[in-house]
Phi, psi and omega in degrees: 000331166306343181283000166260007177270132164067353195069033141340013227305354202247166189240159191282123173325141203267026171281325181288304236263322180275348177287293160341252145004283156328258209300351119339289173295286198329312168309306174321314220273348183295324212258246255308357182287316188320327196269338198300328155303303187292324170283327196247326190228026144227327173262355176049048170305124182305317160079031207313331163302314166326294158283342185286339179247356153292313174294334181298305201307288177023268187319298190304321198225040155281161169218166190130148165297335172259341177274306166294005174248335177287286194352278148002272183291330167288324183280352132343321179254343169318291168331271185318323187283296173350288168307279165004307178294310224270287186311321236253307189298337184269000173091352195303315189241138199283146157307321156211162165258108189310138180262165188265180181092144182263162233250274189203171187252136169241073193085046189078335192243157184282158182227145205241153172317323203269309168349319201244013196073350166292143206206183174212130178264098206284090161240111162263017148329281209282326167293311203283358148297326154310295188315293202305304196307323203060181212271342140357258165335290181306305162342302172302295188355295223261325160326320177307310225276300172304292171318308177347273195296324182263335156264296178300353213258283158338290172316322174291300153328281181310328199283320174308100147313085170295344206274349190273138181277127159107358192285279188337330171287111175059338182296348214195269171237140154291180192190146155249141180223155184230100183085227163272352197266122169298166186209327172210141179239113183257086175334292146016313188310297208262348196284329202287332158281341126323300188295315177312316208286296191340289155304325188278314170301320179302324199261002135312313186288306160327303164310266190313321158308342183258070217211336160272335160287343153289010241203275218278309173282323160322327204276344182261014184299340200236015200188136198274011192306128181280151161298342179100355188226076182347283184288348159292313184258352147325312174259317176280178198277120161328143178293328179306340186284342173306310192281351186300292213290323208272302184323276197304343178278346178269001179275322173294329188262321190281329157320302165318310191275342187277305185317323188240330180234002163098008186266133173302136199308303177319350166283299185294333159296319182299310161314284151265011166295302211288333155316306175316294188310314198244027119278338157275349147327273193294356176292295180317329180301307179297317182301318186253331153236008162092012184242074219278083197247087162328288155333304197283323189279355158297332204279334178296286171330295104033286210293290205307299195284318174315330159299280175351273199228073201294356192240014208237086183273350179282344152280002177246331176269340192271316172289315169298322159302335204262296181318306176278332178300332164307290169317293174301331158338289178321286187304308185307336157273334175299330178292309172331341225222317210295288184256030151277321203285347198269281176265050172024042181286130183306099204287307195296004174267321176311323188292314193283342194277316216273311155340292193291324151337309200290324163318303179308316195288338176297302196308324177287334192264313200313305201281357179279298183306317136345283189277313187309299197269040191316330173213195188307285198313309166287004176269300165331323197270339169308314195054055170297112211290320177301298173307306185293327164287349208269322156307297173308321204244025116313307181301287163289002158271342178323308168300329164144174190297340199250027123298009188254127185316174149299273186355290209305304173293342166265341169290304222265308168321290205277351192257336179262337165309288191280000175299292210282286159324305180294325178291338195276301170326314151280009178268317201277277186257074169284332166317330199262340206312325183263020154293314176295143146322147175259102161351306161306321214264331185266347179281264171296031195248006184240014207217349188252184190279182166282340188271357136321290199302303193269007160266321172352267172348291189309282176321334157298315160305290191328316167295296187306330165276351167280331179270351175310309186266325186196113170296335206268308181315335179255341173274006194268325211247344198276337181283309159338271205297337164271338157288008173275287198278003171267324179261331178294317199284299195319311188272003148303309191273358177258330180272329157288346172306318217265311148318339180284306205300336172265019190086004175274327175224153182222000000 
């Protein structure tokens, strides 16, 4: 994104951009040991990619009349999902299908379901996550998904002067207009801040309801003290290795950030304490649906250096980066850590592997990103969707937080309230507990498309009416058969990815 500050054309040397990149990932990966007990081997969060590459090995080297009929179904959805990807990357089939029917009227015109993106997305990637995650989770998704659009969405619309020029852009929703006429609505625009505050606070609260096990891994940051439990500590990652690891990487990034982009070193410490906070957001995002929202825990970051340093968007995108690349690390190591934990795998040799990866993983992205993005123009010619909102709400933030609509500041006050009020609830009636919204879940239904929520959705019906009729059958097969349809489709799209990038397919 940066290459879009200033008309820039030339892209930044690749000693900062490889420094970058290292001390990024390297943080995620520091900050994730504290969590790596509480998430995993006390609240047993699914972490569903997880499980889904644990049942594969599973599958692959089991032996047995039952282990081979689990084989049996997972390469059967393997199979399906692959093509299934395959079909979805050559276009033979649509990416999504609009649903029909009109939302409300606005100013005369009608504004329709497909208008506002809703669809259903033929993946069984998403259904079969839906399976795994169960009808909780989803359930909330897809309740977030209905209020968005159908209620908050309408509403948001009347409140919006489409006819005043430039208003339509980030103040309120993006719109493609033709004239006075809406023509497209990207919802999102304006829900990821309910949703973002949403999430950030349920997993702030969560952390903190959880304070004695947190306590207890924190108490060994500074010191090599056995746990009282010989074999336990023998394999997990010591706490002390966060300060081994984390102090000289936080030392490198606030250099990196004074040096190469001018941001005061005390900014750059601030980028990672809010990296600490919105890793443990996105682990939990990850853990309970498998869903990782970066984008959203950018934007938090985003929001907070608009106070900060309201007129400095390379310090609001560059601070935001550190913070979600960070966030993503983490979840990319707990699901790894998911299905080491599965298959009773050595966390700290996982800890030790996925550290030396980041090495591997520099070598691989810095020079790939060189040849893909030699300058601005090619970047522009990508149109990355992502890079381009991270950029607008740079932008519309340059001035300060109070480009952000109202609608928008009274959405992140009700989304950090409930944010707040569902963990407490379930810490008070954990018994209500499968009563309740799953925060998370509910959270990211404001920040993801509807055609997510509701593939969800589906696949969890789908289970939950399969252990309904036959428990034993479901507890033998549904996991099997959605880590199927989970690896295929995933590893279709990494292959065709991979075909794109050398030009072999277009």
């Amino acid at each position: 994104a940066l290459l879009l500050i200033g008309g820039d054309e030339h892209r930044m040397g690749w000693i900062p951009v490889t420094a970058w990149v290292f001390l990024t990932a390297a943080l995620g990966v520091f900050l994730a040991i504290p969590m790596k007990r509480q998430m995993i081997n006390v609240e047993q969060l699914p972490f569903p990619s997880g499980i889904a590459a644990a049942e594969t090995l599973r599958s692959l080297y089991a032996k047995g009349e039952e282990a081979v009929h689990k084989a049996r179904a997972l390469l059967g959805t393997l199979f399906a999902g692959g093509v299934l990807g395959l079909a979805r990357s050559f276009e033979y089939i649509p990416d999504a299908i609009k649903l029909p029917g009109t939302v409300t009227t606005v100013r005369g015109q009608a504004i329709t379901a497909s208008m506002l993106g809703m669809s259903f997305e033929p993946s069984l990637l998403l259904i079969a996550a839906g399976m795994i995650v169960g009808l909780r989770v989803s359930a909330s998704m897809l309740f977030g998904a209905l209020v968005n659009w159908l209620v908050l969405t309408p509403a948001v619309l009347h409140l919006t002067d489409w006819t005043s020029p430039g208003k339509h852009f980030f103040g309120h929703m993006e719109a493609a207009m033709d004239g006075n006429t809406l023509v497209a609505i990207k919802v999102t625009r304006w829900s990821l801040w309910l949703g973002t505050a949403l999430m950030v606070t349920s997993g702030l609260t969560s952390f903190a309801l959880g304070w004695r096990t947190i306590v207890r891994a924190f108490a060994g940051l500074g010191s090599t003290k056995s746990s009282g439990d010989a074999a336990m500590d023998r394999i997990e990652v010591p706490a002390s290795w966060m300060l081994l690891g984390g102090v000289p990487v936080t030392i490198g990034l606030m250099a990196l950030c004074w040096i190469s982009f001018g941001i005061a070193p005390w900014l750059g410490l601030l980028s990672v304490v809010l990296s600490f906070v919105l890793a443990l957001v996105a682990c939990r995002a990850t853990g309970e649906t498998d869903t990782t929202p970066i984008g959203a825990m950018g934007k938090i970051t985003q929001f907070i250096y608009a106070v900060l340093s309201p007129a400095d968007k390379t310090i609001n995108l560059m601070t935001a980066g550190i913070t979600a690349g960070a966030a993503g690390s983490s979840a990319d190591l707990l699901t790894d850590l998911k299905s080491g934990y599965l298959l009773g795998a050595n966390p700290r040799k996982q800890f030790i592997a996925q550290f030396l990866g980041v090495f591997f993983g520099v070598l691989a992205v810095v020079p790939a990103w060189y040849l893909m993005v030699p300058n601005k123009k090619a970047l522009e010619a990508f149109n990355p969707p992502a890079t381009n909102m991270w950029f607008a709400v740079a932008e519309a933030l340059s001035t300060g937080i109070q480009t952000i609509p109202e609608s928008a500041r009274y959405a992140i006050v009700v989304g950090a309230f409930i944010g707040i009020i569902l963990p407490i609830l379930e810490n008070l009636f954990p018994k209500s507990r499968r009563f309740l919204p799953s925060s998370m879940g509910l959270g990211l239904a404001f920040v993801v498309s509807f055609a997510n929520s509701l593939s969800f959705f589906i696949g969890s019906v789908i289970a939950a009416l399969w252990m309904k009729r036959s428990k034993e059958s479901g507890e033998r097969f549904i996991v099997p058969l959605a880590s199927g349809a989970i690896a295929g489709e995933s590893l279709a799209a990494a292959a065709f990815a991979i075909l794109y990038s050398l030009h072999i397919v277009g």
